[in-house]
XYZ file of C-alpha atoms in Angstrom:
627
model
C 0.064 0.083 0.078
C 1.351 3.647 -1.349
C 2.670 6.138 1.407
C 1.969 9.409 0.105
C 4.829 11.789 -0.446
C 3.406 15.053 1.928
C 5.173 18.098 2.151
C 4.259 21.645 2.962
C 4.077 25.376 1.246
C 3.758 27.632 3.839
C 0.486 25.980 5.433
C -0.920 24.851 2.762
C -0.204 20.609 2.631
C 1.601 19.656 -0.934
C 1.313 16.058 -2.755
C 4.723 15.437 -4.044
C 3.236 12.554 -6.178
C 0.644 14.249 -7.945
C 2.319 17.537 -7.886
C -0.949 19.494 -6.409
C -1.923 20.910 -3.048
C -4.839 18.514 -1.736
C -6.554 22.001 -0.990
C -6.766 25.132 -0.410
C -5.690 26.966 3.243
C -7.941 30.082 2.834
C -11.169 28.859 3.533
C -10.964 25.166 2.709
C -13.744 23.660 5.107
C -15.805 26.429 3.372
C -14.964 24.983 0.365
C -15.825 21.879 1.173
C -18.998 22.757 2.624
C -19.937 24.599 -0.702
C -19.076 22.224 -3.113
C -19.540 18.722 -1.267
C -21.639 18.864 1.727
C -23.929 20.758 0.559
C -25.212 18.025 -1.717
C -26.703 16.611 1.054
C -29.105 19.230 2.038
C -30.874 18.391 -1.006
C -32.170 15.190 -0.027
C -31.965 15.359 3.948
C -35.425 15.540 4.106
C -36.275 12.639 2.117
C -34.469 9.998 4.839
C -33.410 8.869 7.925
C -29.677 7.561 6.459
C -27.700 8.186 3.682
C -24.812 6.266 1.619
C -22.345 9.105 0.921
C -19.287 7.832 -1.463
C -16.326 9.381 -2.214
C -13.189 9.191 -4.906
C -10.058 10.924 -3.129
C -9.998 10.652 0.907
C -6.688 12.666 1.327
C -6.712 14.390 5.175
C -10.452 13.399 5.279
C -11.574 17.096 5.050
C -14.963 16.289 3.128
C -15.897 13.532 5.814
C -15.351 15.162 8.993
C -16.816 18.368 7.661
C -20.014 16.509 6.459
C -19.738 14.455 9.805
C -21.021 17.944 11.540
C -24.442 17.632 10.053
C -24.815 14.356 11.633
C -23.319 14.768 15.065
C -26.599 16.142 17.007
C -28.564 14.223 14.352
C -30.309 10.987 15.004
C -30.335 10.426 10.876
C -27.494 7.800 10.067
C -24.276 8.302 7.711
C -22.207 5.021 5.666
C -19.283 7.293 4.449
C -16.998 5.148 1.971
C -13.908 6.697 0.302
C -11.187 5.174 -1.645
C -7.814 6.084 -1.553
C -4.742 4.764 -2.972
C -1.975 6.948 -0.573
C -3.109 6.514 3.036
C -1.457 9.655 5.185
C 0.194 9.126 8.236
C -1.379 9.877 11.852
C 0.979 12.777 12.496
C 0.593 14.462 8.829
C -3.215 14.290 9.552
C -3.186 15.857 12.469
C -0.417 18.657 11.704
C -2.613 19.682 8.415
C -5.548 20.435 10.817
C -3.541 22.290 13.497
C -2.326 24.670 10.420
C -5.989 24.891 8.803
C -7.230 25.729 12.463
C -10.603 23.802 12.563
C -11.459 20.470 12.861
C -8.663 19.911 15.111
C -10.459 17.671 17.602
C -12.370 15.472 15.497
C -9.088 15.102 13.302
C -7.032 13.620 16.111
C -9.589 11.071 16.571
C -9.450 10.063 12.829
C -5.716 10.062 13.136
C -5.858 7.438 16.147
C -8.693 5.468 13.659
C -6.888 5.411 11.103
C -6.089 1.461 9.305
C -2.874 0.237 8.854
C -1.656 0.683 5.210
C -3.115 -3.011 4.283
C -5.009 -3.375 0.404
C -8.550 -3.575 0.944
C -11.724 -2.202 2.955
C -11.798 -0.847 6.608
C -14.154 0.010 8.514
C -14.198 2.524 11.109
C -17.038 3.462 13.683
C -16.245 7.157 14.039
C -19.496 7.484 16.145
C -22.750 5.816 17.069
C -24.513 6.950 13.852
C -21.792 7.565 11.782
C -19.786 4.507 9.747
C -16.460 5.056 7.417
C -15.611 2.725 5.126
C -11.766 3.314 3.971
C -10.919 1.849 0.650
C -7.073 1.674 0.169
C -6.082 1.102 -3.296
C -6.098 2.342 -6.843
C -9.638 3.784 -7.347
C -9.531 1.288 -11.083
C -8.984 -2.062 -8.769
C -11.215 -0.892 -6.047
C -13.737 0.428 -7.406
C -14.436 -3.050 -8.959
C -14.833 -4.660 -5.862
C -17.035 -2.220 -3.589
C -21.208 -3.235 -3.907
C -23.877 -0.567 -2.618
C -26.047 2.369 -4.052
C -25.144 5.545 -3.507
C -26.916 8.639 -2.678
C -24.523 11.042 -3.253
C -20.603 10.685 -4.637
C -17.834 13.313 -4.099
C -15.456 13.466 -6.738
C -12.324 15.020 -5.059
C -9.512 13.120 -6.501
C -6.156 15.177 -7.708
C -7.046 17.689 -10.782
C -7.890 15.871 -14.272
C -4.802 17.747 -15.576
C -2.596 15.669 -13.010
C -4.361 12.622 -12.376
C -6.196 11.910 -15.849
C -6.551 8.200 -14.680
C -8.824 8.546 -11.852
C -11.153 10.621 -14.624
C -11.818 7.973 -16.683
C -14.580 6.233 -18.498
C -14.473 3.037 -16.348
C -14.366 5.071 -13.302
C -17.661 7.367 -14.172
C -19.021 3.644 -15.253
C -17.848 2.022 -11.970
C -19.946 4.950 -10.049
C -22.790 4.881 -11.745
C -23.401 0.985 -11.433
C -22.274 2.503 -7.027
C -25.422 4.823 -7.815
C -29.249 4.562 -7.098
C -31.092 6.369 -9.922
C -31.353 10.253 -8.871
C -28.037 10.226 -7.104
C -25.768 12.973 -6.959
C -22.455 13.790 -7.999
C -20.695 16.487 -7.408
C -16.878 17.501 -8.219
C -14.993 20.912 -8.494
C -13.883 20.483 -11.688
C -15.801 21.410 -15.004
C -12.753 19.737 -17.269
C -13.781 18.520 -20.573
C -13.144 14.897 -19.437
C -15.359 14.998 -16.639
C -18.068 16.457 -18.721
C -18.151 13.920 -21.026
C -17.878 10.900 -19.014
C -20.538 12.355 -16.554
C -22.797 12.604 -20.035
C -21.594 8.411 -21.248
C -22.289 7.105 -17.808
C -25.922 8.593 -17.743
C -25.642 11.384 -15.337
C -27.533 14.851 -16.261
C -25.187 17.464 -15.939
C -25.306 20.998 -14.529
C -22.862 23.461 -14.418
C -23.130 25.481 -11.062
C -21.185 28.349 -9.478
C -17.974 27.790 -8.331
C -16.289 28.150 -4.761
C -15.140 31.931 -4.293
C -12.839 32.842 -7.524
C -13.613 29.470 -9.196
C -15.608 30.185 -12.343
C -18.010 26.639 -12.366
C -18.189 23.143 -10.946
C -20.305 20.100 -11.593
C -23.647 19.201 -10.063
C -24.488 16.063 -11.935
C -28.084 13.541 -11.290
C -27.846 10.047 -12.404
C -30.377 9.705 -15.454
C -30.398 6.420 -16.545
C -28.996 2.804 -15.124
C -28.114 -0.497 -17.094
C -29.884 -3.277 -15.595
C -27.339 -5.648 -16.355
C -24.720 -6.486 -13.916
C -21.643 -9.389 -13.804
C -22.189 -12.223 -12.318
C -25.798 -12.236 -10.881
C -25.229 -15.343 -8.865
C -23.930 -13.365 -6.772
C -25.753 -10.947 -6.289
C -26.642 -9.768 -3.019
C -30.376 -10.064 -0.999
C -32.424 -7.252 -0.777
C -32.856 -5.938 2.318
C -34.452 -7.450 5.124
C -37.663 -6.802 6.965
C -39.050 -7.044 10.621
C -36.649 -6.474 13.512
C -37.189 -10.193 15.097
C -33.737 -12.079 14.815
C -33.838 -15.903 15.902
C -30.012 -17.036 16.181
C -29.591 -20.683 16.077
C -26.424 -21.460 17.965
C -24.455 -19.678 20.786
C -21.424 -19.970 20.263
C -18.404 -17.122 19.038
C -20.583 -16.753 15.528
C -24.078 -17.013 16.821
C -23.257 -14.372 19.894
C -21.209 -12.030 18.130
C -24.151 -11.875 16.287
C -26.701 -11.225 18.421
C -24.889 -8.416 19.873
C -24.089 -6.935 16.943
C -27.771 -6.762 15.482
C -28.820 -5.768 18.954
C -26.775 -2.391 18.677
C -28.507 -2.156 15.453
C -31.976 -1.444 17.222
C -32.907 -5.591 16.065
C -34.865 -7.785 19.019
C -32.647 -10.690 19.017
C -32.841 -14.583 20.668
C -30.364 -17.182 20.630
C -31.640 -21.015 20.948
C -29.158 -23.432 21.687
C -29.071 -27.389 22.181
C -27.205 -27.178 25.297
C -27.718 -26.248 28.589
C -25.308 -23.107 28.452
C -22.928 -21.135 26.051
C -19.895 -22.217 24.020
C -20.501 -25.730 24.585
C -18.378 -26.775 21.114
C -15.463 -25.383 19.585
C -16.395 -21.694 21.394
C -16.030 -23.663 24.855
C -12.091 -24.111 25.115
C -10.128 -22.582 27.940
C -8.001 -20.575 25.430
C -7.772 -19.945 22.273
C -5.559 -17.800 19.672
C -6.352 -14.908 17.449
C -4.238 -14.519 14.599
C -5.179 -14.923 10.466
C -4.385 -17.637 8.007
C -1.201 -16.680 6.436
C -0.656 -17.647 2.800
C 0.804 -15.787 -0.048
C -0.436 -11.957 0.190
C -1.955 -12.400 -3.182
C -4.233 -15.252 -1.982
C -7.987 -15.122 -1.705
C -8.448 -16.988 1.196
C -5.026 -15.257 2.687
C -6.638 -11.985 2.161
C -9.834 -12.850 3.206
C -8.775 -13.826 6.887
C -6.309 -9.901 6.874
C -9.485 -8.784 6.341
C -11.271 -10.572 9.255
C -8.256 -10.774 11.523
C -8.735 -6.709 11.339
C -12.070 -6.006 11.893
C -12.085 -8.800 15.244
C -9.103 -7.001 16.480
C -11.418 -3.988 16.478
C -14.562 -5.225 17.382
C -12.923 -7.286 20.400
C -11.012 -3.878 21.686
C -13.894 -1.760 21.604
C -16.065 -4.524 23.500
C -14.317 -6.832 25.396
C -11.574 -6.545 28.851
C -8.501 -8.520 29.388
C -10.796 -11.081 31.403
C -11.880 -12.348 27.568
C -9.055 -11.683 25.769
C -5.559 -9.853 25.608
C -3.478 -8.247 22.711
C 0.155 -9.639 23.975
C 0.871 -10.922 20.198
C 1.292 -14.766 18.678
C 4.108 -16.182 16.779
C 4.090 -18.050 13.910
C 6.792 -20.483 13.308
C 7.971 -21.604 9.583
C 9.003 -24.879 10.516
C 9.221 -25.958 6.916
C 10.707 -24.226 3.853
C 7.102 -23.822 2.127
C 6.058 -22.036 4.935
C 9.272 -19.906 5.300
C 8.850 -18.624 1.815
C 5.227 -18.082 2.296
C 5.109 -16.174 5.255
C 8.154 -13.756 4.527
C 6.724 -12.632 1.042
C 4.473 -10.414 3.571
C 7.764 -8.436 4.211
C 7.441 -4.893 2.841
C 3.685 -5.787 2.125
C 1.977 -5.817 5.715
C 4.988 -5.023 7.958
C 1.701 -2.583 9.925
C 0.559 -6.167 10.832
C 3.603 -8.767 11.489
C 7.403 -8.276 11.869
C 10.010 -10.881 10.756
C 12.577 -12.720 13.042
C 14.589 -14.454 10.723
C 16.863 -15.801 13.593
C 14.124 -16.907 16.022
C 14.638 -20.558 17.404
C 13.529 -23.005 16.552
C 12.655 -21.715 13.456
C 12.687 -18.000 11.564
C 9.396 -16.549 13.063
C 6.414 -13.901 12.095
C 5.311 -11.897 15.098
C 1.661 -10.981 14.484
C 1.522 -7.419 16.809
C -1.999 -8.078 17.392
C -2.609 -12.015 18.199
C -4.607 -11.506 20.991
C -5.037 -15.299 23.438
C -9.009 -15.258 23.980
C -11.230 -16.519 26.478
C -14.046 -17.680 24.091
C -16.536 -19.296 26.357
C -16.137 -15.629 28.559
C -16.298 -13.855 25.253
C -19.571 -15.604 24.020
C -20.734 -14.959 28.052
C -19.727 -10.969 28.028
C -21.522 -11.003 24.305
C -24.491 -12.573 24.490
C -25.153 -10.412 27.597
C -29.035 -8.982 27.744
C -29.840 -11.278 25.208
C -33.180 -13.758 25.164
C -31.492 -17.321 24.992
C -33.337 -20.293 24.752
C -31.803 -23.409 25.931
C -32.042 -26.784 25.187
C -33.855 -26.125 22.082
C -32.577 -28.419 19.275
C -33.008 -27.250 15.763
C -35.500 -29.283 13.993
C -37.026 -27.049 10.765
C -38.207 -24.586 9.738
C -41.071 -22.851 7.469
C -42.334 -19.621 6.147
C -45.977 -18.515 6.843
C -47.975 -16.592 4.954
C -47.824 -13.890 6.749
C -43.932 -13.699 6.220
C -42.662 -14.875 9.664
C -40.512 -17.793 9.910
C -41.712 -20.664 11.941
C -39.200 -22.647 13.412
C -39.142 -25.871 14.727
C -37.615 -27.156 18.134
C -36.720 -30.923 19.473
C -39.418 -30.800 22.365
C -40.076 -27.490 22.658
C -42.459 -25.057 21.495
C -42.313 -23.939 17.955
C -40.716 -20.156 17.678
C -41.697 -17.252 15.187
C -38.942 -14.978 13.950
C -38.542 -12.640 11.281
C -35.599 -13.237 10.278
C -33.483 -16.661 11.022
C -29.794 -17.049 10.763
C -27.910 -20.403 11.369
C -24.776 -20.225 13.398
C -24.133 -23.863 14.140
C -21.124 -24.659 13.581
C -20.439 -28.880 13.099
C -24.028 -29.167 13.710
C -24.071 -27.539 10.110
C -23.185 -30.722 8.560
C -26.553 -32.537 9.744
C -28.841 -29.698 8.660
C -27.107 -28.433 5.288
C -26.218 -31.837 3.689
C -26.311 -30.051 -0.031
C -23.102 -28.218 1.234
C -19.703 -29.551 1.236
C -19.119 -29.386 4.937
C -17.183 -31.976 6.896
C -16.826 -31.931 10.934
C -13.134 -32.282 12.527
C -13.187 -33.251 15.881
C -10.053 -31.543 17.846
C -8.786 -32.496 21.280
C -6.646 -29.767 23.264
C -4.719 -30.965 26.406
C -4.793 -28.574 29.331
C -0.889 -28.364 31.431
C 0.143 -26.876 34.141
C 2.660 -23.703 33.100
C 5.610 -24.852 31.205
C 6.775 -22.012 29.084
C 7.079 -18.694 30.551
C 5.771 -16.661 27.630
C 3.364 -13.740 26.965
C 2.646 -13.957 23.535
C 1.020 -17.430 21.722
C 3.628 -19.914 20.148
C 2.386 -21.791 17.061
C 4.473 -24.237 14.556
C 3.453 -28.095 13.947
C 1.006 -27.240 17.431
C 0.404 -24.549 19.555
C 0.881 -23.546 22.916
C -0.749 -20.597 24.950
C 0.234 -18.529 27.573
C -0.735 -19.279 30.923
C -4.577 -18.448 32.130
C -5.489 -19.035 35.042
C -2.930 -21.493 35.716
C -3.315 -23.827 32.953
C -1.429 -23.689 29.205
C -3.726 -25.030 26.031
C -2.175 -27.080 23.931
C -3.410 -28.062 20.785
C -5.195 -29.046 18.562
C -5.672 -32.800 16.807
C -7.418 -32.781 13.576
C -9.867 -35.510 12.822
C -12.155 -34.989 10.010
C -15.282 -36.715 10.272
C -14.961 -38.360 13.353
C -17.521 -38.504 16.677
C -15.964 -39.555 19.589
C -16.653 -37.283 22.395
C -13.693 -38.865 24.884
C -10.827 -37.569 25.506
C -8.002 -39.934 24.422
C -4.621 -40.197 25.900
C -2.800 -40.757 22.542
C -4.084 -37.104 21.543
C -2.767 -35.616 24.526
C 0.721 -37.378 23.558
C 0.221 -36.261 20.026
C -0.399 -32.943 21.168
C 2.820 -32.081 23.259
C 5.118 -34.388 20.972
C 3.758 -31.105 18.206
C 5.133 -28.652 20.388
C 8.440 -30.177 21.994
C 10.344 -28.082 19.312
C 8.625 -24.500 21.187
C 9.954 -25.817 24.766
C 13.663 -24.541 23.921
C 11.306 -21.151 24.594
C 11.276 -21.810 28.141
C 12.870 -19.174 30.243
C 12.716 -21.044 33.454
C 14.815 -24.338 31.550
C 12.437 -26.319 33.490
C 11.655 -28.223 30.251
C 14.471 -29.216 27.807
C 13.606 -30.049 24.118
C 11.729 -33.443 23.259
C 11.761 -33.620 27.354
C 7.892 -34.081 27.997
C 8.105 -36.330 31.393
C 8.059 -33.466 33.235
C 4.972 -31.606 32.014
C 1.658 -32.147 34.042
C -1.399 -33.087 32.241
C -3.882 -31.064 34.149
C -6.977 -32.306 31.573
C -7.892 -32.490 28.171
C -11.180 -31.190 25.885
C -12.760 -32.522 22.704
C -14.202 -30.127 20.289
C -15.659 -30.016 16.650
C -15.345 -27.644 14.396
C -16.937 -27.452 10.790
C -15.010 -27.157 7.241
C -15.392 -26.377 3.776
C -14.075 -28.103 1.491
C -12.733 -24.780 0.210
C -11.411 -23.270 3.208
C -13.758 -20.740 3.374
C -16.267 -19.911 6.003
C -19.629 -20.272 4.563
C -21.389 -16.374 5.375
C -24.454 -14.852 3.585
C -27.895 -15.317 2.570
C -28.817 -19.135 1.850
C -29.273 -19.567 -1.618
C -32.630 -21.036 -3.219
C -30.897 -23.723 -4.524
C -34.216 -24.673 -7.100
C -34.418 -21.449 -8.185
C -30.091 -21.196 -9.004
C -31.070 -24.327 -11.246
C -33.607 -22.687 -12.838
C -31.702 -19.237 -14.180
C -28.626 -20.358 -14.106
C -28.432 -23.839 -15.579
C -26.680 -22.518 -18.814
C -23.878 -20.625 -16.851
C -21.748 -23.249 -18.480
C -22.444 -21.031 -21.803
C -23.227 -17.531 -20.581
C -20.948 -17.481 -17.245
C -18.938 -14.746 -18.579
C -22.221 -12.453 -20.051
C -23.840 -9.876 -17.912
C -27.581 -10.307 -17.015
C -30.467 -8.846 -15.582
C -31.297 -11.407 -13.478
C -30.318 -11.500 -9.813
C -29.559 -14.722 -7.152
C -32.590 -15.995 -5.437
C -32.536 -16.345 -1.761
C -34.883 -18.207 0.838
C -36.503 -15.075 2.724
C -34.819 -14.162 5.598
C -32.718 -16.722 6.400
C -28.784 -16.151 6.668
C -25.896 -18.296 7.468
C -22.433 -17.895 9.430
C -20.693 -21.190 9.762
C -17.508 -23.431 8.682
C -15.155 -21.244 10.324
C -12.421 -23.969 10.865
C -10.113 -22.869 13.909
C -9.643 -19.474 12.721
C -13.013 -18.709 13.662
C -12.376 -16.004 16.533
C -11.679 -13.816 13.665
C -13.902 -14.853 10.516
C -16.561 -15.121 12.907
C -16.729 -11.069 13.592
C -16.480 -11.261 9.725
C -19.170 -13.221 9.324
C -21.437 -11.261 11.800
C -20.938 -7.910 10.317
C -21.270 -8.892 6.752
C -24.934 -10.637 7.773
C -25.673 -6.662 9.573
C -24.603 -5.518 6.195
C -26.641 -7.799 4.269
C -29.997 -7.351 6.589
C -29.767 -3.207 6.502
C -28.993 -2.918 2.901
C -24.988 -1.260 4.217
C -22.444 -1.290 1.967
C -20.300 -4.456 2.090
C -17.612 -4.863 4.845
C -15.190 -6.931 2.629
C -14.227 -6.941 -1.331
C -16.692 -8.003 -3.395
C -14.397 -10.794 -4.818
C -14.209 -11.963 -1.368
C -17.679 -12.033 -0.726
C -18.304 -14.186 -3.609
C -15.875 -16.878 -1.955
C -17.875 -16.786 1.217
C -21.468 -17.536 -0.604
C -23.433 -20.344 -0.022
C -23.972 -20.995 -3.793
C -20.244 -20.775 -4.698
C -19.799 -24.597 -4.680
C -23.022 -25.150 -7.160
C -22.104 -21.953 -9.051
C -18.849 -23.897 -9.922
C -20.485 -27.428 -11.178
C -23.163 -25.430 -13.320
C -19.900 -23.732 -14.961
C -18.584 -26.420 -15.675
C -21.769 -27.911 -17.418
C -22.380 -30.208 -13.720
C -26.164 -30.404 -13.167
C -26.318 -33.613 -11.297
């Protein structure tokens, strides 16, 4: 991710990359209000929530200025801004100190800036204000976005300095990401701007410019194509109703309930057991780290996004009793991992640091890696929730009223507006048409053997001691059901960490000397995995409708279409999180909130497609397989 080359000419911030000023210091805020923020005034009385999108975040002036309108209002703002050169926090603070305005808000924004990692970063700036910072070149990033904006701010550097940002393709993407009658504003009236507004379906009006500038552009989207690429991955319509029933009280279910409750939904959790977090989420300790793949692999990109979202969520909602951000070490115990891990050097240095001399192997330190107490996290997230214990899901049906009636074993049926399955390994029994497997994992609880503050992971892992217990794990047995712990699994777990025992500062335990390890207990849990290792998150597709509408994908897979994907109404899934569900479950909960409320997506569209419940069917149809 690029870092801008910023200098100051007097009090004016200047881009060395584009040889242009960020804005005039004389009346900068007034110009932002006149050209951009005033566009929202034209539709202010017509709606209670607004999606405003922007090209060129810069120092965040348009965002901070627009926020002033929403500060003392019940109306909601979701601001999406694309930026290829994210500035340093200290430079942002310096700019506003020189401007002499919005200094307090700018300081707060600077503290919330994400790491310089390409992709979408969500910032909850206020209870009614959300900022999605989309880091990357506009020509690439706009393809990864999915929303219908009410207003667009086009505030990149001048066309003469940055022509690619004002291209026909960029304007076509702006139209795609806008609702009909959406407003687009920019200070520029250059020929390329006028022509591309017209070519992309906007009606352009040249209005009086700010101060000495003669004119500015005000455009309204007048026509829009109904054809879209990959219609089988189109998102569902926002849900009606406020009652949500969530099946499953693990991390995915409890966090989903927490987030939806914060948005004003009335949530109920139905759990088959007598308490929360009895399966994979019930371990004494767990580790929050991303899966590291090569940087350009979608699975790894998804895990980085999920990890960053989880870090922000847990830091804002949990205490040290539930999770400690003391970092985590991942050791490259073979040449493949060594090559994979160290490709991140120079790309994701704000997330990772690298130690080629680490023992017993070269290692990556995940700076915000964490040791978590998942059961405690579930209890805190579910505090105040309506929880139905001993409710084993049997089936559900849609009623003529639009409600969903859910049947439980030996219990009364429950009616709801929205149904979410966060069913972990139990999903294997419920969703037999999806390629999910259950994996048995046994962890071993040992008396403290390593004096460490950060978790260590190589062939196996070991956590820092919590309440006198270190957790060592974990075995991996696909499609095996055996609830009792096995001594052989404890032995396997300890052997996998034997090489890590040289990290012991007290030297009580030496490498491969396991005889002194005191085993305090063991625990068996089950995790669910999909066949492609991505979680399954989103609206549940209607398989019969997919076969009807997309049965010819073998021939038409590259053709845009006016068709849209069909889903089972108001039914959503959030499962198959595998061993890294502490991160991906948060992504899942956030993404479900996006879909249910119609917000912009919190993750790139290409990654949204990888999480889609219909992806396995779509792959078959593209190959001409209909059976």
